[in-house]
CSV table of C-alpha atoms in Angstrom, one decimal:
chain,number,residue,atom,x,y,z
A,1,UNK,CA,-14.9,-14.2,16.1
A,2,UNK,CA,-11.4,-15.6,16.5
A,3,UNK,CA,-12.2,-19.2,15.4
A,4,UNK,CA,-14.0,-17.8,12.3
A,5,UNK,CA,-10.9,-15.8,11.4
A,6,UNK,CA,-8.5,-18.7,12.0
A,7,UNK,CA,-10.4,-21.0,9.7
A,8,UNK,CA,-9.3,-18.8,6.8
A,9,UNK,CA,-5.6,-19.1,7.6
A,10,UNK,CA,-3.6,-21.0,4.9
A,11,UNK,CA,-0.2,-19.6,5.6
A,12,UNK,CA,1.2,-18.8,9.0
A,13,UNK,CA,4.6,-17.5,10.2
A,14,UNK,CA,5.5,-18.9,13.7
A,15,UNK,CA,8.2,-17.1,15.6
A,16,UNK,CA,9.8,-19.2,18.3
A,17,UNK,CA,11.6,-17.3,21.1
A,18,UNK,CA,14.9,-18.4,22.7
A,19,UNK,CA,13.2,-18.9,26.1
A,20,UNK,CA,10.7,-21.4,24.5
A,21,UNK,CA,13.3,-23.9,23.2
A,22,UNK,CA,16.4,-23.2,25.4
A,23,UNK,CA,17.5,-22.6,28.9
A,24,UNK,CA,20.9,-21.8,30.6
A,25,UNK,CA,22.2,-25.3,29.6
A,26,UNK,CA,21.3,-25.0,25.9
A,27,UNK,CA,18.6,-26.4,23.7
A,28,UNK,CA,15.5,-28.0,25.1
A,29,UNK,CA,15.2,-30.9,22.6
A,30,UNK,CA,11.9,-32.3,23.9
A,31,UNK,CA,10.3,-28.9,23.4
A,32,UNK,CA,11.6,-28.7,19.8
A,33,UNK,CA,10.3,-32.2,19.2
A,34,UNK,CA,6.8,-31.2,20.4
A,35,UNK,CA,6.8,-28.1,18.3
A,36,UNK,CA,7.8,-30.0,15.2
A,37,UNK,CA,4.9,-32.4,15.8
A,38,UNK,CA,2.6,-29.5,16.2
A,39,UNK,CA,3.7,-27.9,12.9
A,40,UNK,CA,3.3,-31.3,11.2
A,41,UNK,CA,-0.3,-31.4,12.3
A,42,UNK,CA,-0.9,-28.0,10.8
A,43,UNK,CA,0.6,-29.2,7.5
A,44,UNK,CA,-1.9,-32.1,7.5
A,45,UNK,CA,-4.6,-29.5,7.8
A,46,UNK,CA,-3.4,-27.8,4.7
A,47,UNK,CA,-1.7,-24.9,6.4
A,48,UNK,CA,1.7,-23.7,5.2
A,49,UNK,CA,4.1,-23.0,8.1
A,50,UNK,CA,7.2,-20.8,8.1
A,51,UNK,CA,9.3,-20.9,11.3
A,52,UNK,CA,11.4,-17.9,12.5
A,53,UNK,CA,13.5,-19.6,15.2
A,54,UNK,CA,15.8,-18.1,17.7
A,55,UNK,CA,18.1,-20.3,19.8
A,56,UNK,CA,21.4,-20.5,17.8
A,57,UNK,CA,23.3,-18.4,20.3
A,58,UNK,CA,21.9,-20.2,23.3
A,59,UNK,CA,22.8,-23.5,21.6
A,60,UNK,CA,26.4,-22.5,21.1
A,61,UNK,CA,27.5,-20.2,23.9
A,62,UNK,CA,28.0,-23.0,26.5
A,63,UNK,CA,30.7,-24.6,24.3
A,64,UNK,CA,32.6,-21.3,24.6
A,65,UNK,CA,32.0,-21.1,28.3
A,66,UNK,CA,29.8,-18.0,28.0
A,67,UNK,CA,27.2,-17.5,30.7
A,68,UNK,CA,24.4,-15.0,30.4
A,69,UNK,CA,23.9,-12.9,27.2
A,70,UNK,CA,27.1,-12.5,25.1
A,71,UNK,CA,28.4,-9.0,25.6
A,72,UNK,CA,30.0,-8.4,22.3
A,73,UNK,CA,29.0,-9.0,18.7
A,74,UNK,CA,32.1,-11.3,18.1
A,75,UNK,CA,31.1,-13.5,21.0
A,76,UNK,CA,27.5,-13.7,19.7
A,77,UNK,CA,28.8,-14.5,16.2
A,78,UNK,CA,31.0,-17.3,17.5
A,79,UNK,CA,28.2,-18.8,19.7
A,80,UNK,CA,25.8,-18.6,16.7
A,81,UNK,CA,28.4,-20.3,14.4
A,82,UNK,CA,28.5,-23.2,16.8
A,83,UNK,CA,24.9,-23.3,17.8
A,84,UNK,CA,23.1,-22.8,14.4
A,85,UNK,CA,24.1,-26.3,13.1
A,86,UNK,CA,23.0,-27.9,16.3
A,87,UNK,CA,19.6,-26.0,16.1
A,88,UNK,CA,19.1,-27.1,12.5
A,89,UNK,CA,20.1,-30.7,13.3
A,90,UNK,CA,17.4,-30.9,15.9
A,91,UNK,CA,14.7,-29.5,13.6
A,92,UNK,CA,15.8,-31.7,10.7
A,93,UNK,CA,15.6,-34.9,12.8
A,94,UNK,CA,12.3,-34.1,14.4
A,95,UNK,CA,10.6,-33.0,11.1
A,96,UNK,CA,12.0,-36.1,9.4
A,97,UNK,CA,10.2,-38.2,12.0
A,98,UNK,CA,7.0,-36.4,10.8
A,99,UNK,CA,7.8,-37.1,7.1
A,100,UNK,CA,8.7,-33.4,6.5
A,101,UNK,CA,11.8,-31.7,5.2
A,102,UNK,CA,13.2,-28.6,6.7
A,103,UNK,CA,15.3,-25.9,5.1
A,104,UNK,CA,17.6,-23.4,6.7
A,105,UNK,CA,17.4,-19.7,5.5
A,106,UNK,CA,19.7,-17.2,7.1
A,107,UNK,CA,19.0,-13.5,6.5
A,108,UNK,CA,20.4,-10.1,7.4
A,109,UNK,CA,18.5,-6.8,7.2
A,110,UNK,CA,20.6,-5.9,4.2
A,111,UNK,CA,19.1,-8.9,2.3
A,112,UNK,CA,15.6,-7.5,2.7
A,113,UNK,CA,16.6,-3.8,2.3
A,114,UNK,CA,17.8,-4.4,-1.2
A,115,UNK,CA,14.7,-4.7,-3.4
A,116,UNK,CA,16.2,-7.3,-5.7
A,117,UNK,CA,17.4,-9.5,-2.9
A,118,UNK,CA,14.1,-9.0,-1.1
A,119,UNK,CA,12.3,-10.5,-4.1
A,120,UNK,CA,14.9,-13.3,-4.5
A,121,UNK,CA,14.3,-14.3,-0.8
A,122,UNK,CA,10.6,-14.2,-1.4
A,123,UNK,CA,10.9,-16.5,-4.5
A,124,UNK,CA,13.1,-18.9,-2.7
A,125,UNK,CA,10.8,-19.2,0.3
A,126,UNK,CA,7.7,-19.6,-1.9
A,127,UNK,CA,9.4,-22.4,-3.8
A,128,UNK,CA,10.2,-24.2,-0.6
A,129,UNK,CA,6.5,-24.0,0.4
A,130,UNK,CA,5.5,-25.3,-3.0
A,131,UNK,CA,7.6,-28.4,-2.3
A,132,UNK,CA,6.0,-28.7,1.2
A,133,UNK,CA,9.3,-27.9,2.9
A,134,UNK,CA,9.3,-26.1,6.2
A,135,UNK,CA,11.6,-23.0,6.0
A,136,UNK,CA,13.4,-22.3,9.2
A,137,UNK,CA,14.6,-18.7,9.2
A,138,UNK,CA,17.0,-17.0,11.5
A,139,UNK,CA,19.1,-13.9,11.4
A,140,UNK,CA,22.6,-14.6,10.1
A,141,UNK,CA,24.3,-13.9,13.4
A,142,UNK,CA,27.7,-15.3,12.3
A,143,UNK,CA,28.2,-12.3,9.9
A,144,UNK,CA,25.8,-9.6,11.1
A,145,UNK,CA,27.0,-6.3,12.4
A,146,UNK,CA,25.0,-3.5,14.0
A,147,UNK,CA,24.3,-1.7,10.8
A,148,UNK,CA,22.6,-4.6,9.1
A,149,UNK,CA,21.0,-6.5,12.0
A,150,UNK,CA,17.2,-6.8,12.4
A,151,UNK,CA,17.6,-6.2,16.2
A,152,UNK,CA,15.6,-9.2,17.2
A,153,UNK,CA,13.6,-12.1,15.7
A,154,UNK,CA,10.3,-10.5,16.5
A,155,UNK,CA,11.2,-7.8,14.0
A,156,UNK,CA,12.4,-10.4,11.5
A,157,UNK,CA,9.2,-12.4,11.9
A,158,UNK,CA,7.1,-9.4,11.1
A,159,UNK,CA,9.2,-8.7,7.9
A,160,UNK,CA,8.9,-12.3,6.8
A,161,UNK,CA,5.1,-12.2,7.4
A,162,UNK,CA,4.9,-9.3,5.0
A,163,UNK,CA,7.4,-10.7,2.6
A,164,UNK,CA,5.3,-13.9,2.1
A,165,UNK,CA,1.9,-12.3,2.5
A,166,UNK,CA,1.0,-14.7,5.3
A,167,UNK,CA,-2.4,-14.8,6.8
A,168,UNK,CA,-1.2,-14.8,10.5
A,169,UNK,CA,1.8,-14.2,12.6
A,170,UNK,CA,2.1,-16.3,15.7
A,171,UNK,CA,4.7,-15.3,18.3
A,172,UNK,CA,5.5,-18.1,20.8
A,173,UNK,CA,6.8,-16.6,24.0
A,174,UNK,CA,7.4,-17.6,27.6
A,175,UNK,CA,4.3,-15.6,28.6
A,176,UNK,CA,0.7,-16.1,27.9
A,177,UNK,CA,0.2,-12.8,26.0
A,178,UNK,CA,-0.2,-9.1,26.7
A,179,UNK,CA,-1.3,-8.1,30.2
A,180,UNK,CA,-2.6,-4.8,31.3
A,181,UNK,CA,0.4,-4.7,33.7
A,182,UNK,CA,3.5,-6.8,34.4
A,183,UNK,CA,2.2,-10.2,35.7
A,184,UNK,CA,5.6,-10.9,37.3
A,185,UNK,CA,5.1,-8.0,39.8
A,186,UNK,CA,1.3,-7.6,39.8
A,187,UNK,CA,-0.8,-10.6,41.0
A,188,UNK,CA,-4.0,-8.9,39.7
A,189,UNK,CA,-2.7,-8.4,36.2
A,190,UNK,CA,-5.3,-9.2,33.5
A,191,UNK,CA,-4.6,-10.9,30.1
A,192,UNK,CA,-5.9,-8.9,27.2
A,193,UNK,CA,-7.5,-11.5,24.8
A,194,UNK,CA,-8.1,-9.1,22.0
A,195,UNK,CA,-6.5,-5.9,20.8
A,196,UNK,CA,-8.3,-4.0,18.0
A,197,UNK,CA,-5.7,-1.3,17.5
A,198,UNK,CA,-2.2,-0.9,18.8
A,199,UNK,CA,-1.9,2.6,20.2
A,200,UNK,CA,0.3,4.4,22.7
A,201,UNK,CA,-1.7,2.9,25.6
A,202,UNK,CA,-1.1,-0.7,24.3
A,203,UNK,CA,2.5,0.0,23.7
A,204,UNK,CA,2.9,1.4,27.3
A,205,UNK,CA,1.7,-1.9,28.6
A,206,UNK,CA,4.4,-3.8,26.9
A,207,UNK,CA,7.3,-2.8,29.1
A,208,UNK,CA,10.9,-3.0,28.1
A,209,UNK,CA,13.9,-5.3,27.7
A,210,UNK,CA,14.2,-9.0,26.9
A,211,UNK,CA,15.7,-11.8,28.9
A,212,UNK,CA,19.2,-13.2,29.3
A,213,UNK,CA,18.6,-15.7,26.5
A,214,UNK,CA,16.7,-13.4,24.1
A,215,UNK,CA,16.9,-9.8,22.8
A,216,UNK,CA,13.1,-9.4,22.4
A,217,UNK,CA,10.8,-8.3,25.3
A,218,UNK,CA,7.1,-7.8,25.0
A,219,UNK,CA,7.7,-4.3,23.5
A,220,UNK,CA,9.4,-5.9,20.4
A,221,UNK,CA,6.5,-8.3,20.1
A,222,UNK,CA,4.0,-5.5,20.1
A,223,UNK,CA,6.0,-3.7,17.5
A,224,UNK,CA,6.1,-6.8,15.4
A,225,UNK,CA,2.3,-7.2,15.7
A,226,UNK,CA,1.8,-3.5,14.8
A,227,UNK,CA,3.9,-3.9,11.6
A,228,UNK,CA,2.0,-7.0,10.6
A,229,UNK,CA,-1.3,-5.2,11.3
A,230,UNK,CA,-0.4,-2.3,9.0
A,231,UNK,CA,0.0,-4.8,6.2
A,232,UNK,CA,-3.4,-6.2,6.9
A,233,UNK,CA,-2.2,-9.3,8.8
A,234,UNK,CA,-3.4,-10.5,12.2
A,235,UNK,CA,-1.1,-11.6,15.0
A,236,UNK,CA,-1.2,-13.8,18.1
A,237,UNK,CA,1.1,-13.7,21.1
A,238,UNK,CA,0.8,-16.9,23.0
A,239,UNK,CA,2.8,-19.1,25.4
A,240,UNK,CA,5.0,-21.6,23.6
A,241,UNK,CA,5.7,-23.5,26.9
A,242,UNK,CA,2.7,-25.8,26.6
A,243,UNK,CA,2.4,-28.9,24.5
A,244,UNK,CA,0.2,-28.8,21.5
A,245,UNK,CA,-0.2,-25.0,21.7
A,246,UNK,CA,-0.5,-24.5,17.9
A,247,UNK,CA,-3.2,-27.2,17.6
A,248,UNK,CA,-5.1,-25.7,20.5
A,249,UNK,CA,-5.0,-22.3,18.8
A,250,UNK,CA,-6.3,-23.6,15.5
A,251,UNK,CA,-8.9,-25.7,17.3
A,252,UNK,CA,-10.4,-22.5,18.5
A,253,UNK,CA,-9.2,-22.1,22.1
A,254,UNK,CA,-9.1,-18.5,23.2
A,255,UNK,CA,-5.4,-18.4,24.1
A,256,UNK,CA,-3.0,-15.5,24.2
A,257,UNK,CA,-3.6,-12.1,22.8
A,258,UNK,CA,-5.0,-11.7,19.3
A,259,UNK,CA,-4.3,-8.5,17.4
A,260,UNK,CA,-6.7,-7.5,14.6
A,261,UNK,CA,-5.2,-6.2,11.3
A,262,UNK,CA,-5.5,-2.5,10.5
A,263,UNK,CA,-8.5,-1.5,8.3
A,264,UNK,CA,-6.3,0.7,6.1
A,265,UNK,CA,-3.7,-1.7,4.7
A,266,UNK,CA,-0.4,-0.2,3.5
A,267,UNK,CA,0.8,-1.2,0.0
A,268,UNK,CA,3.6,-3.8,0.0
A,269,UNK,CA,6.1,-1.2,-1.3
A,270,UNK,CA,5.3,1.4,1.3
A,271,UNK,CA,5.5,-1.2,4.0
A,272,UNK,CA,8.9,-2.1,2.7
A,273,UNK,CA,10.0,1.6,2.8
A,274,UNK,CA,8.6,2.1,6.3
A,275,UNK,CA,10.0,-1.0,8.0
A,276,UNK,CA,12.5,-2.9,5.9
A,277,UNK,CA,14.7,-0.5,3.9
A,278,UNK,CA,17.2,0.9,6.4
A,279,UNK,CA,17.5,4.7,6.3
A,280,UNK,CA,20.9,6.1,5.3
A,281,UNK,CA,20.3,9.7,6.1
A,282,UNK,CA,18.1,12.4,7.6
A,283,UNK,CA,16.5,15.5,6.1
A,284,UNK,CA,15.3,18.4,8.2
A,285,UNK,CA,12.4,20.2,6.5
A,286,UNK,CA,10.6,23.4,7.3
A,287,UNK,CA,7.1,23.6,8.8
A,288,UNK,CA,5.5,24.4,5.5
A,289,UNK,CA,7.0,21.3,3.8
A,290,UNK,CA,6.0,19.1,6.8
A,291,UNK,CA,2.4,20.3,6.6
A,292,UNK,CA,2.3,19.7,2.8
A,293,UNK,CA,3.5,16.2,3.2
A,294,UNK,CA,1.5,15.1,6.3
A,295,UNK,CA,-1.8,16.9,5.6
A,296,UNK,CA,-1.7,17.6,1.9
A,297,UNK,CA,-0.3,14.3,0.6
A,298,UNK,CA,2.3,16.2,-1.5
A,299,UNK,CA,5.8,15.3,-2.6
A,300,UNK,CA,8.9,16.8,-1.0
A,301,UNK,CA,10.4,19.6,-3.1
A,302,UNK,CA,14.0,20.9,-2.7
A,303,UNK,CA,12.6,24.2,-1.4
A,304,UNK,CA,11.4,22.6,1.8
A,305,UNK,CA,14.7,21.0,2.8
A,306,UNK,CA,16.8,23.0,5.3
A,307,UNK,CA,19.5,20.5,6.5
A,308,UNK,CA,20.9,17.2,5.4
A,309,UNK,CA,22.6,14.5,7.6
A,310,UNK,CA,24.2,11.1,6.7
A,311,UNK,CA,25.6,9.7,3.5
A,312,UNK,CA,23.2,8.4,0.9
A,313,UNK,CA,22.9,7.7,-2.8
A,314,UNK,CA,19.9,8.2,-5.1
A,315,UNK,CA,17.4,5.4,-4.3
A,316,UNK,CA,18.4,5.1,-0.6
A,317,UNK,CA,15.9,5.5,2.2
A,318,UNK,CA,16.0,8.6,4.4
A,319,UNK,CA,14.2,9.8,7.5
A,320,UNK,CA,12.3,13.1,7.3
A,321,UNK,CA,12.3,15.2,10.4
A,322,UNK,CA,11.0,18.6,11.5
A,323,UNK,CA,13.4,21.3,12.5
A,324,UNK,CA,13.5,19.9,16.0
A,325,UNK,CA,14.7,16.6,14.7
A,326,UNK,CA,11.5,14.7,15.3
A,327,UNK,CA,10.8,12.1,12.6
A,328,UNK,CA,7.5,12.2,10.8
A,329,UNK,CA,8.1,10.3,7.6
A,330,UNK,CA,10.4,8.0,5.6
A,331,UNK,CA,11.0,8.0,1.9
A,332,UNK,CA,13.2,6.9,-1.0
A,333,UNK,CA,15.4,9.8,-2.1
A,334,UNK,CA,15.6,11.0,-5.7
A,335,UNK,CA,19.0,12.7,-5.4
A,336,UNK,CA,22.3,11.8,-3.8
A,337,UNK,CA,23.9,13.7,-0.9
A,338,UNK,CA,26.1,15.9,-3.1
A,339,UNK,CA,23.2,16.8,-5.4
A,340,UNK,CA,20.8,17.5,-2.6
A,341,UNK,CA,23.2,19.8,-0.8
A,342,UNK,CA,23.4,22.0,-3.9
A,343,UNK,CA,19.7,22.2,-4.6
A,344,UNK,CA,18.1,22.2,-1.1
A,345,UNK,CA,16.2,25.4,-0.4
A,346,UNK,CA,15.9,26.2,-4.1
A,347,UNK,CA,12.9,26.0,-6.5
A,348,UNK,CA,12.4,22.9,-8.6
A,349,UNK,CA,12.7,25.1,-11.7
A,350,UNK,CA,16.3,25.8,-10.7
A,351,UNK,CA,17.5,22.2,-10.4
A,352,UNK,CA,18.6,21.7,-14.0
A,353,UNK,CA,20.4,25.1,-14.0
A,354,UNK,CA,22.3,24.2,-10.8
A,355,UNK,CA,23.1,20.5,-11.6
A,356,UNK,CA,23.0,20.6,-15.4
A,357,UNK,CA,20.4,17.8,-15.4
A,358,UNK,CA,17.5,16.7,-13.2
A,359,UNK,CA,15.7,13.4,-12.3
A,360,UNK,CA,12.5,15.2,-11.5
A,361,UNK,CA,11.0,18.1,-9.7
A,362,UNK,CA,10.7,16.2,-6.4
A,363,UNK,CA,13.4,15.3,-3.9
A,364,UNK,CA,11.0,12.5,-2.7
A,365,UNK,CA,7.9,11.6,-4.7
A,366,UNK,CA,4.8,11.0,-2.7
A,367,UNK,CA,4.6,7.4,-4.1
A,368,UNK,CA,7.9,6.8,-2.4
A,369,UNK,CA,6.9,8.5,0.9
A,370,UNK,CA,5.4,7.0,4.1
A,371,UNK,CA,4.1,9.2,6.9
A,372,UNK,CA,5.0,7.8,10.3
A,373,UNK,CA,3.0,10.1,12.6
A,374,UNK,CA,-0.6,10.9,13.2
A,375,UNK,CA,-3.6,8.5,13.0
A,376,UNK,CA,-2.5,5.0,12.2
A,377,UNK,CA,1.1,6.0,12.6
A,378,UNK,CA,3.6,3.4,11.3
A,379,UNK,CA,6.3,3.6,13.8
């Protein structure tokens, strides 16, 4: 089945982890050279490739005398500022040897959370692909702060996969794929070649934190695969430590763990609401409103809102939680904080009397709402 599915791929996002192209001494230039040669071979097959590459911090921290993972954001920013040009120089030189041009694209979560900038980023990347240029994307670590960071490049790669409507997400790691238990501590651990649906059992197999050189462990890779699946896109987690790995994958070798896409694909807008637009607040709603939203597919009315947290404007994303604070949905709010605190708990027919105007009867319209619990949950 996998070779048949891979023959359909015409656009692939390849995420390259820090451990694949760097070690404690910095960048592993021979590994980058081999990967560029691999990508060039895919280009010759007519497959568009977008790289999401880690490695800038690893490339720069040695110059600053930093060992291990930088402990502060300023240290990480400084290391990235030094390392990103070194990383791009390596890609540029090795792609040039393959008669390909490379382009640097640095993003923050804020770039993709803003719908206009999201579309601008998409247009830029699609134009680069039209000119057969290889986009090399990384988080803009030199300016990023906690509020606007993606968290890890696994997360970023899933967002880029959705942004460009790619056919496949390939995550190159320092492990062969997903095992039923940690292969580092269990000699009898078995590799899972195929995952049809990412559920709690699969997520439990993923374990926890990343390594010294990278922020993403297997758990973040599974989350990235899940996000891609919900947009109807398959994923593959495979070792990037072997030469020619991409060629071998597209030649049909059963390598790594292949994640099938979900049958019920989310719309692009709802996927953006669920995973890209950063929530600015939280609404606690009563049991009746929760039931109407989750089971009835209804919009959120002001009468169901019991408590409001955060600071948000009309058009921002917010989390919806039950009265115990457990999230069950995300949505784009139709009223700002000041307005909502005045109308919450009241009937829709009272909105105009209270505010003197109204944008609509709904606090969040069902078209701007994504349920994140239950079958096929999105989080």
